[in-house]
Coordinates of C-alpha atoms in Angstrom, one line a residue:
M1 CA 120.2 90.9 123.3
E2 CA 121.9 92.5 120.3
H3 CA 120.8 91.3 117.1
D4 CA 123.0 91.8 114.1
P5 CA 120.5 91.6 110.9
H6 CA 123.5 91.2 108.7
R7 CA 123.9 87.9 109.8
D8 CA 120.3 86.9 108.2
G9 CA 121.6 86.9 104.6
G10 CA 123.2 90.4 104.3
K11 CA 126.6 88.5 103.7
K12 CA 128.1 88.7 100.2
G13 CA 127.4 85.8 98.2
T14 CA 123.9 85.5 99.3
T15 CA 121.4 85.1 96.4
E16 CA 118.6 87.0 98.6
P17 CA 119.2 90.6 99.0
S18 CA 118.9 92.0 102.6
E19 CA 118.7 95.7 102.4
L20 CA 116.5 98.0 101.2
R21 CA 117.2 100.2 98.0
R22 CA 118.1 103.9 98.0
A23 CA 115.5 104.7 95.4
L24 CA 114.1 107.7 96.5
S25 CA 115.5 111.2 95.1
A26 CA 115.0 114.7 96.3
R27 CA 111.9 115.2 94.0
H28 CA 110.5 112.2 95.6
L29 CA 111.1 113.2 99.1
T30 CA 110.1 116.7 98.8
M31 CA 106.5 115.5 97.4
I32 CA 106.2 112.8 100.1
A33 CA 106.8 115.7 102.7
V34 CA 104.1 117.7 100.6
G35 CA 101.5 114.6 100.3
G36 CA 102.1 114.1 103.9
S37 CA 101.1 117.6 105.0
I38 CA 97.9 117.5 102.9
G39 CA 95.8 114.9 104.0
T40 CA 92.3 113.7 103.7
G41 CA 91.5 115.7 107.0
L42 CA 92.1 118.8 105.2
F43 CA 89.5 118.0 102.6
V44 CA 87.0 115.9 104.6
A45 CA 87.3 116.7 108.3
S46 CA 87.8 120.4 108.2
G47 CA 84.1 121.0 107.9
A48 CA 83.8 119.4 111.2
T49 CA 86.2 121.4 113.0
I50 CA 84.5 124.6 112.0
A51 CA 81.2 123.3 112.7
Q52 CA 82.1 122.4 116.1
A53 CA 84.8 125.0 117.4
G54 CA 83.6 127.7 114.9
P55 CA 85.9 129.8 112.6
G56 CA 88.2 131.1 114.9
G57 CA 88.3 127.8 117.0
A58 CA 89.2 125.9 114.0
L59 CA 91.7 128.1 112.9
L60 CA 93.3 128.5 116.2
G61 CA 93.3 124.5 116.3
Y62 CA 95.1 124.2 113.0
V63 CA 97.5 127.0 114.0
L64 CA 98.6 125.2 117.4
I65 CA 98.7 121.9 115.8
G66 CA 100.7 123.1 112.9
V67 CA 103.5 124.8 115.1
M68 CA 103.8 121.6 117.3
V69 CA 104.5 119.6 113.9
Y70 CA 106.7 122.0 112.6
F71 CA 108.7 121.6 115.9
L72 CA 108.2 117.9 115.7
M73 CA 109.5 118.0 112.2
T74 CA 112.5 119.7 113.3
S75 CA 113.2 117.2 115.8
L76 CA 112.6 114.6 113.4
G77 CA 115.0 116.1 110.7
E78 CA 118.0 116.3 113.3
L79 CA 117.4 112.4 114.0
A80 CA 116.7 111.2 110.3
A81 CA 119.6 113.2 109.2
A82 CA 122.1 111.8 111.4
M83 CA 120.5 108.2 111.2
P84 CA 118.3 107.9 108.0
V85 CA 116.9 104.4 109.0
S86 CA 113.5 103.0 107.9
G87 CA 112.9 101.9 111.3
S88 CA 113.3 105.7 112.4
F89 CA 110.8 106.5 115.5
S90 CA 111.5 102.8 117.0
T91 CA 115.1 103.0 116.4
Y92 CA 115.7 106.1 117.7
G93 CA 113.2 105.2 120.9
A94 CA 115.1 102.4 121.3
R95 CA 118.5 103.6 121.0
Y96 CA 118.0 106.8 123.3
V97 CA 115.2 105.8 125.3
E98 CA 114.6 102.6 126.2
D99 CA 114.8 99.6 124.2
G100 CA 111.2 98.3 124.9
F101 CA 109.9 101.9 124.4
G102 CA 111.3 101.4 121.0
F103 CA 109.6 98.2 120.8
A104 CA 106.2 99.5 121.7
L105 CA 106.9 102.4 119.3
G106 CA 107.6 100.4 116.4
W107 CA 104.5 98.0 116.7
N108 CA 102.4 101.0 117.7
Y109 CA 103.2 102.8 114.5
W110 CA 102.5 100.0 112.2
Y111 CA 99.3 99.2 113.7
N112 CA 98.6 103.2 113.4
W113 CA 99.0 103.1 109.3
A114 CA 97.9 99.5 108.7
V115 CA 94.6 100.2 110.2
T116 CA 94.7 104.0 108.6
V117 CA 95.3 102.2 105.3
A118 CA 91.9 100.1 106.1
V119 CA 90.1 103.5 107.0
D120 CA 91.3 105.2 103.6
L121 CA 89.8 102.3 101.7
V122 CA 86.4 102.5 103.6
A123 CA 86.5 106.2 103.0
A124 CA 87.2 105.3 99.2
Q125 CA 84.0 103.6 99.1
L126 CA 81.8 106.6 100.4
V127 CA 83.6 109.0 98.0
M128 CA 82.7 106.9 95.3
A129 CA 79.0 106.3 96.3
Y130 CA 78.8 110.2 95.0
W131 CA 79.2 108.9 91.6
F132 CA 78.3 105.4 92.0
P133 CA 75.5 104.9 94.9
D134 CA 74.0 101.8 93.6
V135 CA 77.4 99.7 93.7
P136 CA 78.4 98.1 96.7
G137 CA 81.1 99.9 98.3
V138 CA 83.0 96.7 99.1
Y139 CA 84.1 96.5 95.1
W140 CA 86.0 99.5 95.4
S141 CA 87.7 99.0 98.6
A142 CA 89.0 95.8 97.0
L143 CA 89.8 97.3 93.9
F144 CA 92.0 100.2 95.4
L145 CA 93.3 97.6 98.0
A146 CA 94.8 96.0 94.6
I147 CA 96.0 99.1 93.5
T148 CA 97.8 100.3 96.4
F149 CA 99.4 97.0 97.1
G150 CA 100.6 96.9 93.3
L151 CA 102.2 100.4 93.6
N152 CA 104.0 99.1 96.9
A153 CA 105.3 96.0 95.4
L154 CA 106.8 97.4 92.3
S155 CA 109.7 99.0 94.2
A156 CA 110.5 102.2 96.7
R157 CA 110.7 104.1 93.4
G158 CA 107.1 103.1 92.3
F159 CA 105.8 104.2 95.4
G160 CA 107.7 107.5 95.1
E161 CA 106.5 108.1 91.6
A162 CA 102.7 107.4 92.7
E163 CA 103.1 109.6 96.0
F164 CA 104.8 112.3 93.5
W165 CA 101.9 112.5 91.4
F166 CA 99.1 112.1 94.1
A167 CA 100.6 114.9 96.0
L168 CA 100.9 117.4 92.8
I169 CA 97.0 116.6 92.5
K170 CA 96.5 117.8 96.2
V171 CA 99.0 120.8 95.7
I172 CA 97.2 122.1 92.5
A173 CA 93.7 121.8 93.9
V174 CA 94.4 123.4 97.3
L175 CA 96.0 126.6 95.2
A176 CA 93.1 126.8 93.1
F177 CA 90.6 126.5 96.0
V178 CA 92.5 129.3 98.0
A179 CA 92.6 131.4 94.9
M180 CA 88.9 130.7 94.0
G181 CA 87.9 131.6 97.5
V182 CA 89.8 135.0 97.6
M183 CA 88.2 135.8 94.3
M184 CA 84.8 134.9 96.0
L185 CA 85.6 137.3 98.7
L186 CA 86.6 139.9 96.6
G187 CA 83.5 139.6 94.7
I188 CA 85.5 138.6 91.4
I189 CA 83.5 135.4 91.1
R190 CA 80.0 134.9 92.4
G191 CA 79.0 132.9 95.4
G192 CA 80.8 134.8 98.1
E193 CA 78.1 137.5 98.8
D194 CA 77.0 136.4 102.2
G195 CA 80.5 135.7 103.2
G196 CA 83.5 137.9 104.8
V197 CA 84.1 139.1 108.3
A198 CA 80.3 138.5 109.1
N199 CA 80.5 134.7 109.2
W200 CA 82.9 135.4 112.5
T201 CA 80.3 137.1 114.3
V202 CA 77.2 134.4 113.8
G203 CA 76.1 132.6 116.9
D204 CA 78.8 132.1 119.3
A205 CA 81.6 132.5 116.8
P206 CA 84.3 132.9 116.4
F207 CA 84.9 130.6 119.3
A208 CA 82.0 128.3 119.4
G209 CA 82.0 125.8 122.6
G210 CA 85.0 127.4 123.9
F211 CA 88.1 125.5 125.1
A212 CA 86.6 122.3 125.5
A213 CA 85.5 122.5 121.8
L214 CA 89.1 123.4 120.8
I215 CA 90.5 120.4 122.6
G216 CA 87.6 118.0 121.0
V217 CA 88.8 119.2 117.5
A218 CA 92.6 118.9 118.5
M219 CA 92.4 115.1 117.7
V220 CA 90.5 115.7 114.3
V221 CA 93.1 118.3 113.2
G222 CA 96.0 116.0 114.7
F223 CA 94.6 113.2 112.4
S224 CA 94.6 115.7 109.4
F225 CA 98.2 116.4 109.8
Q226 CA 99.5 112.5 110.5
G227 CA 101.7 111.7 107.5
T228 CA 104.4 114.5 108.0
E229 CA 106.5 112.4 109.6
L230 CA 106.7 110.2 106.8
I231 CA 110.0 111.6 105.7
G232 CA 111.8 110.1 108.6
I233 CA 110.6 106.6 107.3
A234 CA 111.6 107.4 103.7
A235 CA 114.9 108.2 104.8
G236 CA 116.2 104.7 105.0
E237 CA 115.7 104.6 100.8
S238 CA 116.5 108.4 100.0
K239 CA 119.5 109.5 98.2
D240 CA 121.6 112.1 99.9
P241 CA 119.4 112.3 103.2
A242 CA 121.8 114.7 104.8
R243 CA 120.8 117.3 102.5
N244 CA 117.4 116.1 101.2
L245 CA 115.7 115.7 104.5
P246 CA 116.5 119.3 106.1
R247 CA 115.4 120.9 103.0
A248 CA 112.2 119.1 103.4
V249 CA 111.9 119.8 106.9
R250 CA 112.4 123.6 106.3
Q251 CA 109.8 124.0 103.9
V252 CA 106.9 122.2 105.9
F253 CA 106.2 125.4 107.8
W254 CA 105.2 127.4 104.8
R255 CA 103.3 124.3 103.5
I256 CA 101.1 124.0 106.9
L257 CA 100.6 127.9 106.9
L258 CA 99.6 127.9 102.8
F259 CA 97.5 124.8 102.5
Y260 CA 96.3 124.5 105.9
V261 CA 95.7 127.8 107.7
M262 CA 94.7 129.8 104.4
A263 CA 92.2 126.8 103.2
I264 CA 90.6 126.7 106.8
L265 CA 90.4 130.8 106.8
V266 CA 88.7 131.0 103.5
I267 CA 86.2 128.1 104.3
G268 CA 85.5 130.2 107.7
L269 CA 85.0 133.1 105.8
L270 CA 82.7 131.7 103.0
I271 CA 80.6 129.4 105.1
P272 CA 78.9 130.2 108.5
Y273 CA 80.0 127.3 111.1
T274 CA 75.8 126.8 111.7
D275 CA 75.5 125.9 108.1
P276 CA 74.0 122.4 108.0
H277 CA 75.9 121.0 105.1
L278 CA 78.9 121.4 107.3
L279 CA 80.2 118.1 108.7
R280 CA 79.4 117.7 112.2
N281 CA 80.8 115.6 115.3
D282 CA 82.1 112.7 113.2
V283 CA 82.8 112.3 109.7
T284 CA 79.6 110.5 108.6
D285 CA 79.5 111.7 104.8
V286 CA 83.0 111.9 103.3
S287 CA 81.5 112.4 99.6
V288 CA 80.7 116.0 100.2
S289 CA 83.4 118.3 101.8
P290 CA 83.7 122.1 102.5
F291 CA 85.7 122.3 99.3
A292 CA 82.9 121.1 97.1
L293 CA 80.3 122.9 98.7
I294 CA 82.3 126.5 98.1
F295 CA 82.8 125.3 94.5
E296 CA 79.1 124.7 94.2
R297 CA 78.4 128.2 95.5
A298 CA 80.6 129.6 92.9
G299 CA 78.2 127.5 90.5
L300 CA 80.9 125.3 89.1
L301 CA 78.9 122.4 89.5
A302 CA 81.8 120.2 87.2
A303 CA 84.2 121.7 89.6
A304 CA 82.4 120.0 92.6
S305 CA 83.0 116.9 91.2
I306 CA 86.4 117.3 90.3
M307 CA 87.0 118.3 93.9
N308 CA 85.5 114.9 94.9
A309 CA 87.9 113.4 92.4
V310 CA 90.7 115.1 94.3
V311 CA 89.3 114.1 97.8
L312 CA 89.5 110.4 96.1
T313 CA 93.2 111.0 95.2
S314 CA 94.0 112.1 98.6
V315 CA 92.4 109.0 100.0
L316 CA 94.2 106.8 98.0
S317 CA 97.7 108.8 98.3
A318 CA 97.3 108.5 102.0
G319 CA 96.6 104.8 101.8
N320 CA 99.5 104.4 99.5
S321 CA 101.6 106.2 102.1
G322 CA 99.9 104.2 104.8
M323 CA 101.0 100.8 103.1
Y324 CA 104.5 102.0 102.4
A325 CA 105.0 103.4 106.3
A326 CA 103.5 100.5 108.0
T327 CA 105.7 97.8 105.7
R328 CA 108.8 99.7 106.4
M329 CA 108.3 100.0 110.1
L330 CA 107.4 96.0 110.2
Y331 CA 110.6 95.1 107.9
S332 CA 112.7 97.1 110.4
L333 CA 111.3 95.7 113.6
A334 CA 112.0 92.0 111.9
R335 CA 115.5 93.3 111.2
D336 CA 116.0 94.2 114.8
G337 CA 114.8 91.1 116.1
K338 CA 111.6 92.6 117.2
A339 CA 109.1 90.8 114.7
P340 CA 109.1 87.3 113.2
R341 CA 112.1 87.2 110.9
I342 CA 110.4 86.4 107.8
F343 CA 109.2 90.2 107.9
G344 CA 112.7 91.1 107.4
R345 CA 113.1 89.4 104.0
V346 CA 113.4 91.5 100.7
A347 CA 112.5 90.6 97.4
R348 CA 114.9 91.1 94.5
N349 CA 113.2 94.6 93.7
G350 CA 114.1 95.8 97.3
V351 CA 110.6 95.5 98.7
P352 CA 109.8 93.6 102.1
L353 CA 107.3 91.6 100.3
W354 CA 106.3 89.6 103.4
A355 CA 106.0 92.8 105.6
L356 CA 103.9 94.4 102.8
L357 CA 101.3 91.1 102.5
A358 CA 101.1 91.3 106.6
T359 CA 100.2 95.0 106.3
T360 CA 97.7 94.3 103.5
V361 CA 95.9 91.4 105.6
V362 CA 95.4 94.0 108.4
A363 CA 94.2 96.6 105.9
A364 CA 91.5 94.1 104.7
L365 CA 89.7 95.1 108.0
C366 CA 87.7 97.6 105.5
F367 CA 85.8 94.5 104.0
F368 CA 83.9 94.8 107.4
S369 CA 81.8 97.2 105.5
F370 CA 80.2 94.3 103.6
I371 CA 78.6 93.1 107.0
F372 CA 78.3 96.5 108.9
S373 CA 77.2 100.2 107.6
P374 CA 80.4 101.6 105.8
K375 CA 80.0 104.8 107.7
A376 CA 80.1 102.9 111.0
V377 CA 83.2 100.9 110.1
Y378 CA 85.0 104.0 109.0
I379 CA 84.2 106.0 112.6
W380 CA 85.1 102.6 114.2
L381 CA 88.2 102.2 112.4
L382 CA 89.2 106.1 112.8
N383 CA 88.8 106.1 116.5
T384 CA 90.8 103.0 116.9
S385 CA 93.8 104.8 115.1
G386 CA 93.6 108.2 116.0
M387 CA 95.3 107.9 119.2
T388 CA 98.1 105.8 117.8
G389 CA 99.4 108.8 115.9
F390 CA 99.9 111.0 118.6
I391 CA 101.8 108.4 120.5
A392 CA 104.2 108.2 117.9
W393 CA 104.5 112.0 117.9
L394 CA 105.4 111.7 121.6
G395 CA 107.9 109.2 121.0
I396 CA 109.4 111.6 118.5
A397 CA 109.8 114.5 120.9
I398 CA 111.0 112.0 124.1
S399 CA 113.5 110.8 121.5
H400 CA 115.0 113.8 120.1
Y401 CA 115.1 115.5 123.7
R402 CA 117.3 112.6 125.0
F403 CA 119.3 112.2 121.8
R404 CA 120.2 116.1 122.1
R405 CA 121.1 115.9 125.9
G406 CA 123.0 112.8 125.4
Y407 CA 124.9 114.1 122.4
V408 CA 125.8 117.4 124.3
K409 CA 126.6 115.7 127.6
Q410 CA 129.3 113.4 125.6
G411 CA 130.9 116.5 124.5
R412 CA 130.3 116.2 121.1
N413 CA 130.2 118.8 118.5
L414 CA 126.7 119.9 117.2
A415 CA 128.6 121.0 114.0
D416 CA 129.1 117.7 113.4
L417 CA 125.2 117.1 112.8
P418 CA 124.2 117.1 109.3
Y419 CA 121.2 119.2 110.6
V420 CA 120.3 120.9 114.3
S421 CA 117.0 121.7 115.4
P422 CA 116.9 125.3 116.0
F423 CA 114.0 125.3 118.6
F424 CA 115.7 122.9 121.1
P425 CA 114.7 122.2 124.0
F426 CA 111.6 124.5 123.6
G427 CA 110.4 122.4 120.4
P428 CA 110.3 118.9 121.7
I429 CA 109.0 119.9 125.1
F430 CA 106.3 122.4 123.5
A431 CA 105.3 119.5 121.4
F432 CA 105.3 116.8 124.1
V433 CA 103.3 118.9 126.5
L434 CA 100.4 119.5 123.9
C435 CA 100.7 116.0 122.3
L436 CA 99.9 115.0 126.3
V437 CA 97.4 117.4 126.7
I438 CA 95.3 116.3 123.7
T439 CA 95.6 113.0 124.0
L440 CA 94.4 112.6 128.0
G441 CA 91.9 115.4 127.3
Q442 CA 90.1 114.2 124.0
N443 CA 87.1 112.6 126.0
Y444 CA 87.4 114.2 129.4
Q445 CA 83.7 115.2 129.0
A446 CA 82.9 111.4 129.5
F447 CA 84.1 111.6 133.0
L448 CA 82.0 114.5 133.7
E449 CA 78.7 112.8 132.8
H450 CA 76.6 111.7 135.5
R451 CA 76.7 108.3 134.1
I452 CA 80.1 107.6 132.2
D453 CA 80.1 106.1 128.7
W454 CA 82.5 103.5 129.1
G455 CA 82.4 102.4 125.4
G456 CA 83.2 105.9 124.4
V457 CA 86.1 106.1 126.9
A458 CA 87.3 102.7 125.6
A459 CA 87.2 103.6 121.9
T460 CA 89.2 107.0 122.4
Y461 CA 91.7 105.9 124.9
I462 CA 92.5 102.0 123.9
G463 CA 95.6 103.0 122.1
I464 CA 97.4 104.4 125.6
P465 CA 97.0 101.0 127.6
L466 CA 97.9 99.2 124.7
F467 CA 101.0 100.9 124.2
L468 CA 101.8 100.5 127.7
L469 CA 101.2 96.9 128.2
I470 CA 103.4 96.1 125.2
W471 CA 106.1 98.3 126.5
L472 CA 106.0 96.9 130.4
G473 CA 105.7 93.2 128.9
Y474 CA 108.8 93.8 126.7
R475 CA 110.6 95.2 129.8
L476 CA 109.3 92.3 131.9
V477 CA 110.4 89.9 129.3
K478 CA 113.6 90.9 128.5
G479 CA 114.8 93.1 131.3
S480 CA 115.5 96.0 129.2
R481 CA 116.5 99.3 131.0
F482 CA 116.5 103.2 130.2
V483 CA 119.4 104.0 128.3
S484 CA 121.6 106.5 130.5
Y485 CA 123.4 109.4 128.7
K486 CA 126.8 108.2 128.9
D487 CA 126.0 104.6 127.5
M488 CA 124.5 106.2 124.3
T489 CA 126.3 105.8 120.7
F490 CA 126.1 108.1 118.0
P491 CA 127.3 107.9 114.4
D492 CA 130.5 109.6 114.0
A493 CA 131.5 111.9 111.2
R494 CA 133.7 109.7 109.4
A495 CA 131.2 106.8 109.5
R496 CA 128.3 109.2 108.5
S497 CA 130.5 110.2 105.5
A498 CA 130.8 106.6 104.3
Y499 CA 127.2 106.0 104.8
L500 CA 126.3 108.9 102.9
D501 CA 128.7 108.0 100.1
S502 CA 127.3 104.7 99.7
A503 CA 123.8 106.3 99.5
L504 CA 124.8 108.5 96.8
R505 CA 125.9 105.5 94.9
G506 CA 122.9 103.5 95.7
E507 CA 124.6 100.9 97.4
P508 CA 123.8 98.9 100.7
A509 CA 125.5 100.5 103.9
T510 CA 128.2 98.5 105.4
V511 CA 129.0 100.5 108.4
G512 CA 129.0 98.9 111.8
P513 CA 126.0 99.6 113.9
E514 CA 128.0 101.2 116.7
T515 CA 129.6 104.0 114.4
A516 CA 126.7 104.6 112.2
T517 CA 123.2 103.4 111.6
A518 CA 122.2 102.4 108.2
P519 CA 119.3 100.6 106.9
G520 CA 118.9 97.2 108.4
T521 CA 121.6 97.9 111.4
N522 CA 120.9 97.5 114.8
A523 CA 119.0 100.2 116.7
R524 CA 121.2 99.6 119.9

């Protein structure tokens, strides 16, 4: 059944606003992309990847996932530039795959980021224990949850400004780390005497554990990259998305190369993968990162403390972004009639406050650390949210492939699109296959044991049956069917021009859903 959200208070003369505001400038959008591509995984979990797969395996893992994410970003860039909506993946999945698929994708993504906020809030407890070991961690979670809620409750611009400065701190930290690491390797700064290529010949290096270890760390690496897709969510509140989104997408590859690959290379050259200080298997002590270890080796103890402050900044940035992404997705689901209508209400400052409150309630799972060990809660929440990010990426790849095929089959001109992914069809196919292999093979060792660890299997794979259950349940209840290429609708050039003109003026879009998708319009 078609649902027109403009009937829910979007008419002229109503006292309650119904649309999000386009308050994010090119500066905000660029830094959201930067912040998304520098996650806590780089600062915290990179040690675990090197310890498990060796320096070569970790580097290869980051390169493979980095290339995959770049392909996904070009796919998302083509979709989001053509249809800049806050629903993003849910909207594209419903419109170009199947309505139930978009429904499940939206709820999966909301859960992913709502739980990730809780993960980051528990991580903040562990980071703060580095300085205040005697203060109960739950107090820190309460403080940072209040700050995160406040930043998101102010306005989209408030979120954008906070993320801008969070991202800037992370960028400066990574650049300083890479520069210092290179100087240590060259002998300009002490601490790199035992480093160099020799660390790639220790034990089974450079590829410790072989292919199995590479697959094993891929989920950790993927979790590190989660957040790059945030610009797709932010598209619905950005100014001039047709120009700013492609610009942000084009810069992602070089950021991945510089921030991730160079950082992992430096760590692998300076610290042997057998070093007992590297985090192993699971992230069990986020108060010490490989970045901090290298600063300590350089004799800069104060800098190591500063590095942990950067880790804290990264944790808060991820929580801030996660709160924003989950809130906008729940808002979009409500506007499309796929969530309770109350979550589609927007406050006078342009913030979907009820959706924000619902997300905050889920983020409060972090308070389980008051009952259980913070480390145990951290690992539990991390496991329950890890798979959902890959499901969202699979949805992006499938949606883009079908979008482009349908667009061409209807005889439309690619030149009319604001941005065209140069890697179609290889890009989305490569991303889909690699995501699927990593997702299904994440814990395949459990099935090879004499006695299967069903608890470990459930923790790893629970996201897949839940997604399928939601999707198939929607199909049964609503009777939805796959969208054929001939029935697909696309925004035309004239409607998009009107949409972008209103975006530049910061006004709510008034273009109908069958000609162009604007924030709050139907995804079908």
